Short mmCIF file of C-alpha atoms in Angstrom, two decimals:
data_model
loop_
_atom_site.label_atom_id
_atom_site.label_comp_id
_atom_site.label_asym_id
_atom_site.label_seq_id
_atom_site.Cartn_x
_atom_site.Cartn_y
_atom_site.Cartn_z
CA MET N 12 -2.74 -2.97 47.25
CA MET N 13 -4.29 -2.28 43.87
CA PRO N 14 -7.75 -0.56 43.92
CA GLN N 15 -9.31 -3.28 41.78
CA LEU N 16 -8.50 -5.86 44.46
CA LEU N 17 -10.38 -3.79 47.01
CA TYR N 18 -13.38 -3.46 44.65
CA PRO N 19 -13.54 -6.60 42.49
CA GLY N 20 -17.20 -5.89 41.64
CA LEU N 21 -16.20 -2.58 40.08
CA THR N 22 -13.87 -4.38 37.68
CA SER N 23 -16.74 -6.66 36.66
CA LEU N 24 -18.98 -3.64 36.08
CA LEU N 25 -16.41 -1.93 33.88
CA PHE N 26 -15.95 -5.11 31.87
CA LEU N 27 -19.72 -5.41 31.41
CA LEU N 28 -20.02 -1.81 30.23
CA PHE N 29 -17.15 -2.34 27.80
CA ALA N 30 -18.81 -5.47 26.42
CA LEU N 31 -22.07 -3.58 25.90
CA GLN N 32 -20.22 -0.78 24.13
CA ILE N 33 -18.43 -2.98 21.62
CA SER N 34 -21.66 -4.81 20.76
CA ALA N 35 -23.64 -1.61 20.29
CA HIS N 36 -25.44 -0.46 17.18
CA MET N 37 -25.52 -2.22 13.80
CA MET N 38 -23.46 -2.61 10.63
CA ILE N 39 -23.35 -4.55 7.36
CA SER N 40 -21.58 -7.87 7.59
CA SER N 41 -22.28 -8.94 3.97
CA PRO N 42 -21.19 -7.67 1.55
CA PRO N 43 -18.19 -6.78 3.74
CA PRO N 44 -17.89 -2.99 3.85
CA LEU N 45 -14.86 -0.76 3.68
CA GLY N 46 -13.06 -0.91 7.00
CA SER N 47 -14.47 -4.29 8.02
CA SER N 48 -12.27 -7.02 9.44
CA SER N 49 -14.13 -9.44 7.14
CA ASN N 50 -13.13 -7.50 4.02
CA PRO N 51 -10.47 -9.68 2.34
CA ASN N 52 -8.78 -6.69 0.72
CA LEU N 53 -7.86 -4.81 3.88
CA ARG N 54 -4.62 -4.77 5.79
CA SER N 55 -4.94 -5.09 9.55
CA SER N 56 -3.89 -1.45 9.92
CA ASP N 57 -6.92 -0.37 7.84
CA ILE N 58 -9.56 -2.11 9.95
CA ASP N 59 -12.13 0.26 11.46
CA TYR N 60 -13.35 -1.06 14.81
CA ASN N 61 -16.01 1.66 15.00
CA LEU N 62 -18.05 0.67 11.94
CA LYS N 63 -21.17 0.38 14.10
CA ASP N 64 -20.97 4.03 15.11
CA PRO N 65 -23.24 6.68 13.51
CA LEU N 66 -22.01 9.31 11.11
CA SER N 67 -20.75 12.56 12.56
CA PRO N 68 -23.69 14.88 13.45
CA SER N 69 -21.82 17.59 11.56
CA GLY N 70 -21.99 15.61 8.31
CA LEU N 71 -18.21 15.58 7.90
CA THR N 72 -18.09 11.78 7.64
CA TYR N 73 -20.79 11.50 4.96
CA PRO N 74 -20.69 9.39 2.87
CA CYS N 75 -19.82 6.01 4.30
CA GLY N 76 -18.05 7.11 7.46
CA PRO N 77 -14.42 8.06 8.08
CA ASN N 78 -13.07 4.98 6.28
CA PHE N 79 -14.32 6.07 2.85
CA ASP N 80 -10.84 7.36 2.08
CA LEU N 81 -9.99 3.69 1.47
CA TYR N 82 -12.09 3.87 -1.70
CA SER N 83 -9.24 5.63 -3.49
CA VAL N 84 -6.61 3.14 -2.34
CA SER N 85 -5.75 -0.18 -3.98
CA PRO N 86 -6.04 -3.04 -3.23
CA GLN N 87 -8.15 -2.02 -0.22
CA SER N 88 -10.89 -0.77 -2.56
CA ASN N 89 -11.07 -3.88 -4.72
CA PRO N 90 -14.67 -5.11 -5.13
CA VAL N 91 -15.98 -7.70 -2.68
CA ALA N 92 -18.86 -8.83 -4.93
CA THR N 93 -20.00 -8.81 -8.55
CA TRP N 94 -23.68 -8.12 -9.23
CA ALA N 95 -25.40 -8.29 -12.61
CA ALA N 96 -27.84 -5.57 -13.59
CA GLY N 97 -31.34 -7.02 -13.21
CA SER N 98 -30.34 -9.52 -10.51
CA SER N 99 -31.76 -10.05 -7.02
CA GLN N 100 -29.33 -9.46 -4.18
CA SER N 101 -29.30 -9.22 -0.40
CA PHE N 102 -27.37 -7.74 2.49
CA THR N 103 -26.86 -9.01 6.02
CA LEU N 104 -26.63 -6.97 9.22
CA ASP N 105 -24.77 -7.61 12.43
CA GLY N 106 -24.78 -5.92 15.83
CA GLY N 107 -26.25 -5.86 19.29
CA ALA N 108 -28.38 -2.70 19.60
CA SER N 109 -31.19 -2.17 17.09
CA HIS N 110 -32.79 0.75 19.02
CA ASN N 111 -36.27 -0.75 18.56
CA GLY N 112 -35.82 -0.69 14.81
CA GLY N 113 -36.29 2.26 12.51
CA SER N 114 -36.10 2.70 8.76
CA CYS N 115 -33.31 1.76 6.35
CA GLN N 116 -32.41 2.17 2.69
CA ALA N 117 -30.23 0.24 0.26
CA SER N 118 -28.65 2.48 -2.37
CA LEU N 119 -26.01 2.42 -5.08
CA SER N 120 -23.49 4.92 -6.39
CA ILE N 121 -21.93 4.59 -9.85
CA ASP N 122 -20.03 7.88 -9.61
CA GLY N 123 -17.61 7.13 -6.79
CA GLY N 124 -19.86 8.17 -3.94
CA LYS N 125 -20.91 11.58 -5.27
CA SER N 126 -24.54 10.46 -5.41
CA PHE N 127 -26.47 7.42 -4.18
CA LYS N 128 -29.69 6.24 -5.80
CA VAL N 129 -32.20 4.26 -3.74
CA LEU N 130 -32.58 0.60 -4.65
CA ARG N 131 -35.11 -0.18 -1.93
CA SER N 132 -36.56 1.46 1.18
CA TYR N 133 -37.41 -0.48 4.35
CA GLU N 134 -39.80 1.61 6.43
CA GLY N 135 -40.22 0.29 9.96
CA GLY N 136 -38.76 -2.80 11.57
CA CYS N 137 -35.24 -2.27 10.28
CA PRO N 138 -32.83 -3.62 11.46
CA LEU N 139 -34.88 -6.02 13.60
CA LYS N 140 -33.99 -8.91 11.31
CA ARG N 141 -30.67 -9.75 9.73
CA ASN N 142 -31.27 -10.40 6.01
CA TYR N 143 -32.82 -7.99 3.52
CA GLN N 144 -33.58 -8.43 -0.18
CA PHE N 145 -33.37 -5.90 -3.02
CA SER N 146 -32.97 -5.81 -6.80
CA ILE N 147 -30.41 -4.23 -9.10
CA PRO N 148 -32.29 -2.38 -11.87
CA ALA N 149 -31.86 -3.95 -15.29
CA ASP N 150 -30.70 -0.68 -16.83
CA VAL N 151 -27.93 0.22 -14.37
CA PRO N 152 -24.81 0.95 -16.42
CA ALA N 153 -21.99 -1.57 -16.04
CA THR N 154 -19.68 -0.06 -13.43
CA LYS N 155 -16.34 -1.01 -11.97
CA LYS N 156 -16.07 -0.22 -8.26
CA ALA N 157 -19.63 0.91 -7.71
CA VAL N 158 -20.47 1.72 -4.08
CA PHE N 159 -23.32 -0.10 -2.35
CA ALA N 160 -24.61 1.67 0.78
CA TRP N 161 -26.80 0.75 3.73
CA THR N 162 -28.26 3.67 5.69
CA TRP N 163 -30.30 3.47 8.90
CA PHE N 164 -32.30 5.91 11.02
CA ASN N 165 -32.90 4.47 14.50
CA GLN N 166 -36.28 4.75 16.18
CA ILE N 167 -35.13 5.18 19.81
CA GLY N 168 -32.13 7.12 21.06
CA ASN N 169 -30.15 10.08 19.79
CA ARG N 170 -31.15 11.38 16.37
CA GLU N 171 -28.48 9.74 14.23
CA MET N 172 -27.71 8.42 10.75
CA TYR N 173 -25.79 5.19 10.23
CA MET N 174 -24.06 4.28 6.97
CA ASN N 175 -21.79 1.49 5.75
CA CYS N 176 -20.51 1.09 2.20
CA ALA N 177 -19.14 -1.86 0.19
CA VAL N 178 -17.38 -1.79 -3.17
CA VAL N 179 -18.99 -3.97 -5.86
CA ASP N 180 -18.72 -4.46 -9.61
CA ILE N 181 -21.90 -4.11 -11.69
CA THR N 182 -21.91 -6.21 -14.85
CA PRO N 183 -24.21 -5.67 -17.87
CA GLY N 184 -27.77 -6.91 -17.71
CA SER N 185 -30.65 -7.04 -20.17
CA GLY N 186 -30.71 -3.27 -20.47
CA GLY N 187 -34.50 -3.31 -20.15
CA LYS N 188 -36.66 -0.83 -18.31
CA GLY N 189 -35.29 -0.85 -14.79
CA GLY N 190 -36.06 2.75 -13.92
CA TRP N 191 -32.50 3.60 -12.89
CA ALA N 192 -32.66 7.18 -14.18
CA LYS N 193 -35.76 7.87 -12.06
CA LYS N 194 -34.44 6.45 -8.79
CA PRO N 195 -34.41 9.09 -6.01
CA GLU N 196 -31.35 10.20 -4.10
CA VAL N 197 -30.79 8.48 -0.76
CA PHE N 198 -32.44 10.16 2.23
CA LYS N 199 -30.15 12.15 4.55
CA ALA N 200 -31.00 13.47 8.02
CA ASN N 201 -29.46 14.13 11.44
CA ILE N 202 -26.12 15.15 9.91
CA GLY N 203 -26.37 18.91 10.09
CA ASN N 204 -28.30 19.26 6.83
CA GLY N 205 -31.45 20.84 8.31
CA CYS N 206 -33.47 17.62 8.32
CA THR N 207 -34.23 15.60 11.48
CA THR N 208 -36.11 12.39 12.19
CA VAL N 209 -38.62 12.10 15.06
CA GLU N 210 -37.76 9.90 18.04
CA ARG N 211 -40.07 6.94 18.88
CA PHE N 212 -41.28 6.79 15.26
CA ASP N 213 -40.05 4.98 12.17
CA VAL N 214 -39.22 7.65 9.63
CA GLU N 215 -41.42 7.77 6.54
CA PHE N 216 -39.06 8.68 3.70
CA PRO N 217 -40.21 11.72 1.68
CA ASN N 218 -39.12 10.04 -1.55
CA PRO N 219 -38.66 6.29 -0.96
CA GLY N 220 -38.61 5.20 -4.58
CA ASP N 221 -40.71 2.52 -6.23
CA GLU N 222 -39.47 -0.38 -4.07
CA VAL N 223 -40.79 0.00 -0.52
CA ALA N 224 -41.03 -2.68 2.18
CA ARG N 225 -42.85 -2.00 5.43
CA GLY N 226 -42.55 -3.58 8.86
CA GLY N 227 -42.45 -2.69 12.52
CA GLU N 228 -45.42 -1.57 14.59
CA GLY N 229 -46.87 0.89 12.07
CA ASN N 230 -45.86 4.07 13.94
CA PHE N 231 -44.56 6.37 11.22
CA ALA N 232 -43.61 10.04 11.16
CA SER N 233 -42.39 12.34 8.43
CA PRO N 234 -39.01 13.97 9.08
CA VAL N 235 -38.86 17.54 10.32
CA GLY N 236 -37.21 20.45 8.53
CA ASP N 237 -35.83 20.94 5.04
CA CYS N 238 -35.96 17.31 3.93
CA GLY N 239 -36.45 17.59 0.18
CA THR N 240 -39.42 17.10 -2.10
CA VAL N 241 -42.11 14.69 -0.99
CA ASN N 242 -42.88 12.16 -3.71
CA ARG N 243 -44.50 9.14 -2.12
CA GLY N 244 -46.34 7.86 -5.20
CA ALA N 245 -47.97 4.43 -4.98
CA ASP N 246 -45.87 2.44 -2.53
CA SER N 247 -44.90 -1.11 -3.41
CA GLY N 248 -43.43 -3.94 -1.40
CA ALA N 249 -44.54 -5.43 1.89
CA GLY N 250 -43.49 -6.32 5.40
CA GLU N 251 -40.05 -7.58 6.28
CA GLY N 252 -41.10 -10.70 8.15
CA SER N 253 -39.59 -13.11 5.63
CA ASP N 254 -36.41 -13.50 3.65
CA SER N 255 -38.14 -13.86 0.31
CA PRO N 256 -37.15 -11.71 -2.70
CA PRO N 257 -38.75 -8.27 -3.19
CA ALA N 258 -41.52 -9.49 -5.47
CA GLY N 259 -42.78 -11.93 -2.87
CA ASP N 260 -42.12 -10.30 0.51
CA SER N 261 -44.71 -11.25 3.12
CA PRO N 262 -47.99 -10.79 1.20
CA GLY N 263 -50.78 -9.07 3.02
CA SER N 264 -48.76 -6.54 5.01
CA SER N 265 -48.40 -3.87 2.34
CA THR N 266 -50.55 -0.86 1.58
CA THR N 267 -50.72 1.59 -1.30
CA ASP N 268 -52.10 4.43 0.84
CA PRO N 269 -49.30 7.00 1.16
CA THR N 270 -51.12 8.80 3.99
CA ARG N 271 -50.59 5.88 6.35
CA PRO N 272 -53.84 5.35 8.33
CA SER N 273 -53.54 6.07 12.05
CA GLN N 274 -52.91 3.11 14.32
CA PRO N 275 -55.20 2.40 17.32
CA ASN N 276 -53.00 4.24 19.82
CA SER N 277 -53.74 7.32 21.87
CA GLY N 278 -52.21 10.74 21.36
CA ALA N 279 -51.20 12.58 18.20
CA VAL N 280 -47.94 14.28 17.33
CA PRO N 281 -47.86 16.94 14.59
CA THR N 282 -44.65 16.92 12.57
CA THR N 283 -43.57 19.49 10.04
CA SER N 284 -41.77 18.81 6.78
CA ALA N 285 -40.92 20.93 3.77
CA CYS N 286 -44.42 20.30 2.49
CA GLY N 287 -46.45 21.28 5.55
CA THR N 288 -47.72 19.68 8.74
CA LYS N 289 -48.77 16.08 9.18
CA THR N 290 -50.34 14.41 12.23
CA VAL N 291 -49.06 11.02 13.24
CA THR N 292 -50.18 8.78 16.07
CA ALA N 293 -47.98 8.21 19.10
CA LYS N 294 -47.72 5.24 21.41
CA PRO N 295 -49.81 5.60 24.59
CA GLU N 296 -48.07 6.94 27.63
CA GLY N 297 -46.61 4.22 29.77
CA THR N 298 -45.63 1.92 26.90
CA ILE N 299 -42.42 0.12 27.80
CA VAL N 300 -40.09 -0.43 24.88
CA PHE N 301 -37.30 -2.28 26.65
CA THR N 302 -35.66 -2.40 30.05
CA ARG N 303 -32.26 -3.67 31.11
CA THR N 304 -31.36 -4.07 34.79
CA PHE N 305 -27.91 -4.84 36.08
CA THR N 306 -27.06 -5.64 39.70
CA VAL N 307 -23.45 -5.30 40.75
CA THR N 308 -22.09 -6.20 44.18
CA TRP N 309 -18.69 -5.35 45.51
#
């Protein structure tokens, strides 16, 4: 007699664990990234069923994960969208485990993935909702096969970096002052580069750029280690509670104070960055973030 007939409950448990695994983490669903089953340019043999997994902690799969080799292959690397410089755009996320949120960035590469400049930073509450707005600077050079990237640093769980990339065409815009040349490089951490985010806090990007949206519970922490030059400036943007464009995101939930006032919680955690030590406020002991209970009988 087969073992699974003796223990039918065990089979149910294994199925449940498998279902949880395949729904774990998050990824871009629109624009469809390289390796996605929804990307119309991919052959079935090129589909990556692990797009929701984090990058390798060694950094070997940066940028964009192990499927970035498709960028050099046609027609798999054909663009999935065309965006005009100066236009408003959005991306959509999909997945089953948001790890209590965290912080994300939308960025763009016009040099084939050698560098990524930040379009917008979402500090806190990402990816607790599905749709996020950003703008393409008016002075981005027209580019065939530019690379749009979504990066995420989870609040709870292993210290990881998530990244998906989609190929897009950028068409000419007004050519006005969009600040493209001054956009910072995308933030990188938890991939063996000497920079680490702090668990239970939404990472406060050292150099988030001039488009910053804030959400979540207001528990922020600077990253630890050699994380680059801190250039907070005067933050712009607001909370991510609505799907409105960047200029009109949830008025009333933004702040221009780069020091982030402490929240009314107990306990303080000092964190060290390349520019010294900063004290951030922790959640009180005993706070329950989430609990899942499964009962299996066999």
